[in-house]
PDB file of C-alpha atoms in Angstrom:
ATOM      1  CA  UNK A  82     -58.356  21.069  21.136  1.00  0.00           C
ATOM      2  CA  UNK A  83     -61.826  19.646  21.822  1.00  0.00           C
ATOM      3  CA  UNK A  84     -61.801  17.130  24.841  1.00  0.00           C
ATOM      4  CA  UNK A  85     -64.440  14.375  25.394  1.00  0.00           C
ATOM      5  CA  UNK A  86     -64.407  13.072  28.976  1.00  0.00           C
ATOM      6  CA  UNK A  87     -65.895   9.589  29.972  1.00  0.00           C
ATOM      7  CA  UNK A  88     -65.825   7.746  33.312  1.00  0.00           C
ATOM      8  CA  UNK A  89     -63.248   5.000  33.301  1.00  0.00           C
ATOM      9  CA  UNK A  90     -65.613   2.373  34.366  1.00  0.00           C
ATOM     10  CA  UNK A  91     -69.189   1.554  34.985  1.00  0.00           C
ATOM     11  CA  UNK A  92     -70.558  -1.521  36.675  1.00  0.00           C
ATOM     12  CA  UNK A  93     -73.979  -2.925  36.332  1.00  0.00           C
ATOM     13  CA  UNK A  94     -75.915  -5.985  37.312  1.00  0.00           C
ATOM     14  CA  UNK A  95     -77.557  -8.135  34.500  1.00  0.00           C
ATOM     15  CA  UNK A  96     -80.958  -6.933  33.546  1.00  0.00           C
ATOM     16  CA  UNK A  97     -80.240  -3.386  34.947  1.00  0.00           C
ATOM     17  CA  UNK A  98     -79.583  -0.201  33.133  1.00  0.00           C
ATOM     18  CA  UNK A  99     -76.144   1.224  32.362  1.00  0.00           C
ATOM     19  CA  UNK A 100     -75.643   4.780  31.582  1.00  0.00           C
ATOM     20  CA  UNK A 101     -72.390   5.981  30.141  1.00  0.00           C
ATOM     21  CA  UNK A 102     -71.641   9.724  29.974  1.00  0.00           C
ATOM     22  CA  UNK A 103     -69.536  11.698  27.596  1.00  0.00           C
ATOM     23  CA  UNK A 104     -68.736  15.270  28.579  1.00  0.00           C
ATOM     24  CA  UNK A 105     -67.579  18.026  26.194  1.00  0.00           C
ATOM     25  CA  UNK A 106     -68.024  21.783  25.924  1.00  0.00           C
ATOM     26  CA  UNK A 107     -71.400  22.458  24.445  1.00  0.00           C
ATOM     27  CA  UNK A 108     -71.477  18.927  23.124  1.00  0.00           C
ATOM     28  CA  UNK A 109     -75.246  19.304  22.691  1.00  0.00           C
ATOM     29  CA  UNK A 110     -74.416  21.229  19.494  1.00  0.00           C
ATOM     30  CA  UNK A 111     -72.579  18.432  17.932  1.00  0.00           C
ATOM     31  CA  UNK A 112     -73.623  15.033  16.631  1.00  0.00           C
ATOM     32  CA  UNK A 113     -72.300  12.260  18.924  1.00  0.00           C
ATOM     33  CA  UNK A 114     -71.656   8.750  18.033  1.00  0.00           C
ATOM     34  CA  UNK A 115     -70.842   5.750  20.164  1.00  0.00           C
ATOM     35  CA  UNK A 116     -68.780   2.479  19.602  1.00  0.00           C
ATOM     36  CA  UNK A 117     -68.497  -0.707  21.375  1.00  0.00           C
ATOM     37  CA  UNK A 118     -65.198  -2.442  21.404  1.00  0.00           C
ATOM     38  CA  UNK A 119     -64.853  -6.044  22.892  1.00  0.00           C
ATOM     39  CA  UNK A 120     -61.182  -7.435  23.646  1.00  0.00           C
ATOM     40  CA  UNK A 121     -59.281  -8.125  20.579  1.00  0.00           C
ATOM     41  CA  UNK A 122     -61.914  -6.877  18.248  1.00  0.00           C
ATOM     42  CA  UNK A 123     -62.455  -3.825  16.117  1.00  0.00           C
ATOM     43  CA  UNK A 124     -64.964  -1.122  17.344  1.00  0.00           C
ATOM     44  CA  UNK A 125     -68.656  -1.444  16.313  1.00  0.00           C
ATOM     45  CA  UNK A 126     -70.833   1.539  15.830  1.00  0.00           C
ATOM     46  CA  UNK A 127     -73.818   1.205  18.247  1.00  0.00           C
ATOM     47  CA  UNK A 128     -75.374   4.767  18.100  1.00  0.00           C
ATOM     48  CA  UNK A 129     -74.970   7.535  15.614  1.00  0.00           C
ATOM     49  CA  UNK A 130     -76.164  11.047  15.387  1.00  0.00           C
ATOM     50  CA  UNK A 131     -76.918  11.172  19.151  1.00  0.00           C
ATOM     51  CA  UNK A 132     -79.697   8.551  19.139  1.00  0.00           C
ATOM     52  CA  UNK A 133     -80.003   6.593  15.969  1.00  0.00           C
ATOM     53  CA  UNK A 134     -79.040   2.921  15.718  1.00  0.00           C
ATOM     54  CA  UNK A 135     -77.440   1.183  12.854  1.00  0.00           C
ATOM     55  CA  UNK A 136     -79.193  -1.838  11.566  1.00  0.00           C
ATOM     56  CA  UNK A 137     -78.644  -4.950  13.829  1.00  0.00           C
ATOM     57  CA  UNK A 138     -78.097  -3.072  16.966  1.00  0.00           C
ATOM     58  CA  UNK A 139     -80.605  -3.924  19.538  1.00  0.00           C
ATOM     59  CA  UNK A 140     -83.132  -1.371  20.731  1.00  0.00           C
ATOM     60  CA  UNK A 141     -81.631  -1.790  24.188  1.00  0.00           C
ATOM     61  CA  UNK A 142     -78.893   0.695  23.051  1.00  0.00           C
ATOM     62  CA  UNK A 143     -80.077   4.351  23.120  1.00  0.00           C
ATOM     63  CA  UNK A 144     -78.468   7.694  23.175  1.00  0.00           C
ATOM     64  CA  UNK A 145     -79.168  11.350  24.139  1.00  0.00           C
ATOM     65  CA  UNK A 146     -77.262  14.533  24.001  1.00  0.00           C
ATOM     66  CA  UNK A 147     -78.025  17.989  25.541  1.00  0.00           C
ATOM     67  CA  UNK A 148     -75.902  20.794  27.039  1.00  0.00           C
ATOM     68  CA  UNK A 149     -72.493  19.602  27.958  1.00  0.00           C
ATOM     69  CA  UNK A 150     -73.287  15.847  28.233  1.00  0.00           C
ATOM     70  CA  UNK A 151     -74.123  13.043  25.865  1.00  0.00           C
ATOM     71  CA  UNK A 152     -75.309   9.655  27.265  1.00  0.00           C
ATOM     72  CA  UNK A 153     -75.301   6.174  26.008  1.00  0.00           C
ATOM     73  CA  UNK A 154     -78.073   4.097  27.831  1.00  0.00           C
ATOM     74  CA  UNK A 155     -77.936   0.209  27.826  1.00  0.00           C
ATOM     75  CA  UNK A 156     -81.138  -1.176  28.981  1.00  0.00           C
ATOM     76  CA  UNK A 157     -81.649  -4.750  30.283  1.00  0.00           C
ATOM     77  CA  UNK A 158     -77.821  -5.262  30.390  1.00  0.00           C
ATOM     78  CA  UNK A 159     -76.561  -8.701  29.268  1.00  0.00           C
ATOM     79  CA  UNK A 160     -73.191 -10.319  29.936  1.00  0.00           C
ATOM     80  CA  UNK A 161     -72.482  -9.868  26.147  1.00  0.00           C
ATOM     81  CA  UNK A 162     -72.535  -6.120  26.606  1.00  0.00           C
ATOM     82  CA  UNK A 163     -69.319  -6.282  28.736  1.00  0.00           C
ATOM     83  CA  UNK A 164     -66.936  -4.083  26.534  1.00  0.00           C
ATOM     84  CA  UNK A 165     -65.314  -0.752  26.225  1.00  0.00           C
ATOM     85  CA  UNK A 166     -67.407   2.042  24.904  1.00  0.00           C
ATOM     86  CA  UNK A 167     -66.273   5.261  23.152  1.00  0.00           C
ATOM     87  CA  UNK A 168     -68.048   8.425  22.207  1.00  0.00           C
ATOM     88  CA  UNK A 169     -66.826  10.409  19.102  1.00  0.00           C
ATOM     89  CA  UNK A 170     -67.609  13.753  17.486  1.00  0.00           C
ATOM     90  CA  UNK A 171     -66.379  15.820  14.648  1.00  0.00           C
ATOM     91  CA  UNK A 172     -64.751  18.986  15.828  1.00  0.00           C
ATOM     92  CA  UNK A 173     -65.334  21.511  12.977  1.00  0.00           C
ATOM     93  CA  UNK A 174     -63.153  24.269  14.561  1.00  0.00           C
ATOM     94  CA  UNK A 175     -60.147  22.093  14.107  1.00  0.00           C
ATOM     95  CA  UNK A 176     -61.271  19.745  11.331  1.00  0.00           C
ATOM     96  CA  UNK A 177     -60.440  16.791  13.627  1.00  0.00           C
ATOM     97  CA  UNK A 178     -62.315  13.740  14.665  1.00  0.00           C
ATOM     98  CA  UNK A 179     -62.283  13.303  18.576  1.00  0.00           C
ATOM     99  CA  UNK A 180     -62.736  10.145  20.573  1.00  0.00           C
ATOM    100  CA  UNK A 181     -63.640  10.153  24.170  1.00  0.00           C
ATOM    101  CA  UNK A 182     -61.439   8.595  26.818  1.00  0.00           C
ATOM    102  CA  UNK A 183     -63.455   5.291  26.762  1.00  0.00           C
ATOM    103  CA  UNK A 184     -65.529   3.659  29.536  1.00  0.00           C
ATOM    104  CA  UNK A 185     -65.159  -0.049  30.540  1.00  0.00           C
ATOM    105  CA  UNK A 186     -68.591  -1.623  31.251  1.00  0.00           C
ATOM    106  CA  UNK A 187     -68.441  -4.468  33.607  1.00  0.00           C
ATOM    107  CA  UNK A 188     -71.362  -6.766  34.058  1.00  0.00           C
ATOM    108  CA  UNK A 189     -71.504  -7.956  37.590  1.00  0.00           C
TER     109      UNK A 189
ATOM    110  CA  UNK B  21     -70.650  -7.694   2.444  1.00  0.00           C
ATOM    111  CA  UNK B  22     -68.495  -4.715   3.306  1.00  0.00           C
ATOM    112  CA  UNK B  23     -64.902  -5.663   3.976  1.00  0.00           C
ATOM    113  CA  UNK B  24     -61.824  -3.738   4.980  1.00  0.00           C
ATOM    114  CA  UNK B  25     -58.518  -5.558   5.207  1.00  0.00           C
ATOM    115  CA  UNK B  26     -55.553  -3.870   6.396  1.00  0.00           C
ATOM    116  CA  UNK B  27     -51.921  -4.961   5.672  1.00  0.00           C
ATOM    117  CA  UNK B  28     -48.311  -3.622   5.959  1.00  0.00           C
ATOM    118  CA  UNK B  29     -47.771  -3.542   9.686  1.00  0.00           C
ATOM    119  CA  UNK B  30     -44.737  -4.892  11.413  1.00  0.00           C
ATOM    120  CA  UNK B  31     -41.648  -3.974  13.370  1.00  0.00           C
ATOM    121  CA  UNK B  32     -39.707  -0.818  12.456  1.00  0.00           C
ATOM    122  CA  UNK B  33     -36.891   1.000  14.092  1.00  0.00           C
ATOM    123  CA  UNK B  34     -37.424   4.577  15.381  1.00  0.00           C
ATOM    124  CA  UNK B  35     -37.006   7.026  12.484  1.00  0.00           C
ATOM    125  CA  UNK B  36     -38.073   4.347  10.023  1.00  0.00           C
ATOM    126  CA  UNK B  37     -40.886   4.276   7.496  1.00  0.00           C
ATOM    127  CA  UNK B  38     -43.845   2.038   6.869  1.00  0.00           C
ATOM    128  CA  UNK B  39     -46.699   1.973   4.376  1.00  0.00           C
ATOM    129  CA  UNK B  40     -50.107   0.548   5.500  1.00  0.00           C
ATOM    130  CA  UNK B  41     -52.696  -0.525   3.051  1.00  0.00           C
ATOM    131  CA  UNK B  42     -56.404  -0.974   3.448  1.00  0.00           C
ATOM    132  CA  UNK B  43     -58.166  -3.199   0.661  1.00  0.00           C
ATOM    133  CA  UNK B  44     -61.867  -2.590   0.459  1.00  0.00           C
ATOM    134  CA  UNK B  45     -64.707  -4.596  -1.040  1.00  0.00           C
ATOM    135  CA  UNK B  46     -68.480  -4.951  -0.915  1.00  0.00           C
ATOM    136  CA  UNK B  47     -69.235  -1.336  -1.656  1.00  0.00           C
ATOM    137  CA  UNK B  48     -68.599   1.500  -4.033  1.00  0.00           C
ATOM    138  CA  UNK B  49     -65.264   2.610  -2.461  1.00  0.00           C
ATOM    139  CA  UNK B  50     -65.003   5.781  -4.700  1.00  0.00           C
ATOM    140  CA  UNK B  51     -68.193   7.179  -3.031  1.00  0.00           C
ATOM    141  CA  UNK B  52     -67.001   7.035   0.629  1.00  0.00           C
ATOM    142  CA  UNK B  53     -64.612   9.056   2.647  1.00  0.00           C
ATOM    143  CA  UNK B  54     -62.136   6.812   4.693  1.00  0.00           C
ATOM    144  CA  UNK B  55     -60.200   7.129   7.669  1.00  0.00           C
ATOM    145  CA  UNK B  56     -57.361   5.622   9.778  1.00  0.00           C
ATOM    146  CA  UNK B  57     -57.761   5.330  13.502  1.00  0.00           C
ATOM    147  CA  UNK B  58     -55.219   3.885  15.883  1.00  0.00           C
ATOM    148  CA  UNK B  59     -54.996   2.244  19.283  1.00  0.00           C
ATOM    149  CA  UNK B  60     -51.956   2.038  21.460  1.00  0.00           C
ATOM    150  CA  UNK B  61     -51.633  -1.228  23.507  1.00  0.00           C
ATOM    151  CA  UNK B  62     -54.041  -0.991  26.426  1.00  0.00           C
ATOM    152  CA  UNK B  63     -55.100   2.540  25.499  1.00  0.00           C
ATOM    153  CA  UNK B  64     -58.042   4.243  23.800  1.00  0.00           C
ATOM    154  CA  UNK B  65     -59.004   5.084  20.188  1.00  0.00           C
ATOM    155  CA  UNK B  66     -57.025   7.909  18.505  1.00  0.00           C
ATOM    156  CA  UNK B  67     -58.092   9.253  15.139  1.00  0.00           C
ATOM    157  CA  UNK B  68     -55.249   9.547  12.711  1.00  0.00           C
ATOM    158  CA  UNK B  69     -56.317  10.929   9.297  1.00  0.00           C
ATOM    159  CA  UNK B  70     -59.145  11.232   6.970  1.00  0.00           C
ATOM    160  CA  UNK B  71     -59.537  11.498   3.176  1.00  0.00           C
ATOM    161  CA  UNK B  72     -62.704  12.362   1.115  1.00  0.00           C
ATOM    162  CA  UNK B  73     -63.973  10.278  -1.724  1.00  0.00           C
ATOM    163  CA  UNK B  74     -62.152  12.224  -4.329  1.00  0.00           C
ATOM    164  CA  UNK B  75     -59.032  12.984  -2.194  1.00  0.00           C
ATOM    165  CA  UNK B  76     -60.189  16.712  -2.231  1.00  0.00           C
ATOM    166  CA  UNK B  77     -60.145  16.990   1.492  1.00  0.00           C
ATOM    167  CA  UNK B  78     -57.494  15.454   3.842  1.00  0.00           C
ATOM    168  CA  UNK B  79     -57.030  16.017   7.430  1.00  0.00           C
ATOM    169  CA  UNK B  80     -54.502  14.884   9.950  1.00  0.00           C
ATOM    170  CA  UNK B  81     -54.128  14.596  13.655  1.00  0.00           C
ATOM    171  CA  UNK B  82     -51.704  17.012  15.213  1.00  0.00           C
ATOM    172  CA  UNK B  83     -49.615  14.115  16.518  1.00  0.00           C
ATOM    173  CA  UNK B  84     -48.897  12.814  12.952  1.00  0.00           C
ATOM    174  CA  UNK B  85     -49.051  15.918  10.744  1.00  0.00           C
ATOM    175  CA  UNK B  86     -46.003  16.281   8.645  1.00  0.00           C
ATOM    176  CA  UNK B  87     -45.014  12.656   9.103  1.00  0.00           C
ATOM    177  CA  UNK B  88     -47.867  10.612   7.823  1.00  0.00           C
ATOM    178  CA  UNK B  89     -49.592  10.838   4.350  1.00  0.00           C
ATOM    179  CA  UNK B  90     -53.051   9.388   3.641  1.00  0.00           C
ATOM    180  CA  UNK B  91     -53.800   8.609   0.061  1.00  0.00           C
ATOM    181  CA  UNK B  92     -56.260   6.427  -1.927  1.00  0.00           C
ATOM    182  CA  UNK B  93     -56.503   4.643  -5.304  1.00  0.00           C
ATOM    183  CA  UNK B  94     -60.126   4.415  -6.225  1.00  0.00           C
ATOM    184  CA  UNK B  95     -59.332   2.244  -9.261  1.00  0.00           C
ATOM    185  CA  UNK B  96     -57.791  -0.280  -6.955  1.00  0.00           C
ATOM    186  CA  UNK B  97     -60.285   0.159  -4.098  1.00  0.00           C
ATOM    187  CA  UNK B  98     -57.425   0.912  -1.815  1.00  0.00           C
ATOM    188  CA  UNK B  99     -56.640   3.234   1.073  1.00  0.00           C
ATOM    189  CA  UNK B 100     -52.940   3.911   2.162  1.00  0.00           C
ATOM    190  CA  UNK B 101     -51.046   5.468   5.090  1.00  0.00           C
ATOM    191  CA  UNK B 102     -47.458   6.383   4.470  1.00  0.00           C
ATOM    192  CA  UNK B 103     -45.754   6.662   7.820  1.00  0.00           C
ATOM    193  CA  UNK B 104     -42.370   8.298   8.024  1.00  0.00           C
ATOM    194  CA  UNK B 105     -40.072   9.401  10.990  1.00  0.00           C
ATOM    195  CA  UNK B 106     -41.705   6.718  13.122  1.00  0.00           C
ATOM    196  CA  UNK B 107     -41.673   7.205  16.854  1.00  0.00           C
ATOM    197  CA  UNK B 108     -42.039   4.716  19.778  1.00  0.00           C
ATOM    198  CA  UNK B 109     -45.386   6.433  20.550  1.00  0.00           C
ATOM    199  CA  UNK B 110     -46.700   5.468  16.992  1.00  0.00           C
ATOM    200  CA  UNK B 111     -46.739   1.853  18.138  1.00  0.00           C
ATOM    201  CA  UNK B 112     -50.479   0.799  17.915  1.00  0.00           C
ATOM    202  CA  UNK B 113     -52.970  -1.261  16.034  1.00  0.00           C
ATOM    203  CA  UNK B 114     -54.055   0.836  13.004  1.00  0.00           C
ATOM    204  CA  UNK B 115     -57.607   0.383  11.768  1.00  0.00           C
ATOM    205  CA  UNK B 116     -59.004   1.749   8.557  1.00  0.00           C
ATOM    206  CA  UNK B 117     -62.697   2.729   8.843  1.00  0.00           C
ATOM    207  CA  UNK B 118     -65.310   3.935   6.457  1.00  0.00           C
ATOM    208  CA  UNK B 119     -67.473   6.963   6.825  1.00  0.00           C
ATOM    209  CA  UNK B 120     -71.190   6.113   6.907  1.00  0.00           C
ATOM    210  CA  UNK B 121     -71.710   8.497   4.123  1.00  0.00           C
ATOM    211  CA  UNK B 122     -74.265  11.193   3.160  1.00  0.00           C
ATOM    212  CA  UNK B 123     -72.327  13.765   5.108  1.00  0.00           C
ATOM    213  CA  UNK B 124     -72.144  11.569   8.216  1.00  0.00           C
ATOM    214  CA  UNK B 125     -69.263  11.999  10.707  1.00  0.00           C
ATOM    215  CA  UNK B 126     -69.185   8.490  12.015  1.00  0.00           C
ATOM    216  CA  UNK B 127     -67.560   5.221  11.088  1.00  0.00           C
ATOM    217  CA  UNK B 128     -69.830   2.329  10.170  1.00  0.00           C
ATOM    218  CA  UNK B 129     -67.348  -0.320   9.056  1.00  0.00           C
ATOM    219  CA  UNK B 130     -63.901  -1.110  10.634  1.00  0.00           C
ATOM    220  CA  UNK B 131     -61.157  -3.413   9.454  1.00  0.00           C
ATOM    221  CA  UNK B 132     -59.430  -5.862  11.930  1.00  0.00           C
ATOM    222  CA  UNK B 133     -56.423  -3.694  12.223  1.00  0.00           C
ATOM    223  CA  UNK B 134     -52.683  -4.080  11.560  1.00  0.00           C
ATOM    224  CA  UNK B 135     -50.087  -3.862  14.381  1.00  0.00           C
ATOM    225  CA  UNK B 136     -47.235  -1.436  13.908  1.00  0.00           C
ATOM    226  CA  UNK B 137     -44.425  -1.694  16.495  1.00  0.00           C
ATOM    227  CA  UNK B 138     -41.832   0.908  16.559  1.00  0.00           C
ATOM    228  CA  UNK B 139     -38.768  -0.252  18.550  1.00  0.00           C
ATOM    229  CA  UNK B 140     -34.996  -0.561  18.344  1.00  0.00           C
TER     230      UNK B 140
END
């Protein structure tokens, strides 16, 4: 089955840039989506189709995808960005949705 | 406003059954594929099952195939998950989530979840 690997944690100072990676075999050939989940809340879609943002999501959130790694970039990090982040793809070979292992972003 | 409200969670013994429901409002339910995603306590997100708008296509995670059944009633704007032969490892918050639509493969709206606890 298809596996998506994320770093368990990323720490970043306010105002700096956080980069969260999502590794998968030839992930560049798939559309990658990213979710933010704060404690006790449902996930929120922050980036879809590699780099598009739903309405209401700040431009500070951006995404890229190439080769074996997709990346979610959070620019000018704010305290409110502290959350767990998950990548997600559709694996057409198995007809399964797959979520990444999740990354906890801590704002120092 | 799009709303998804799950219900039906609770405490059930191993081997037991439970039926979850998700009431949808604020959009044309019959036009969207729908999904169940779960999250065990302190763990990450796990996709459970998906159903297309007309129920023509249904998919299950390997971990629940043969035990869980997804269904929908477009006349009632409702999504269901029948869970049988429940195991301790099925303990989780279960979310219903909407496909964004137009052939998308992501989930743009989520409910607040319902907790299922499988324990003797």
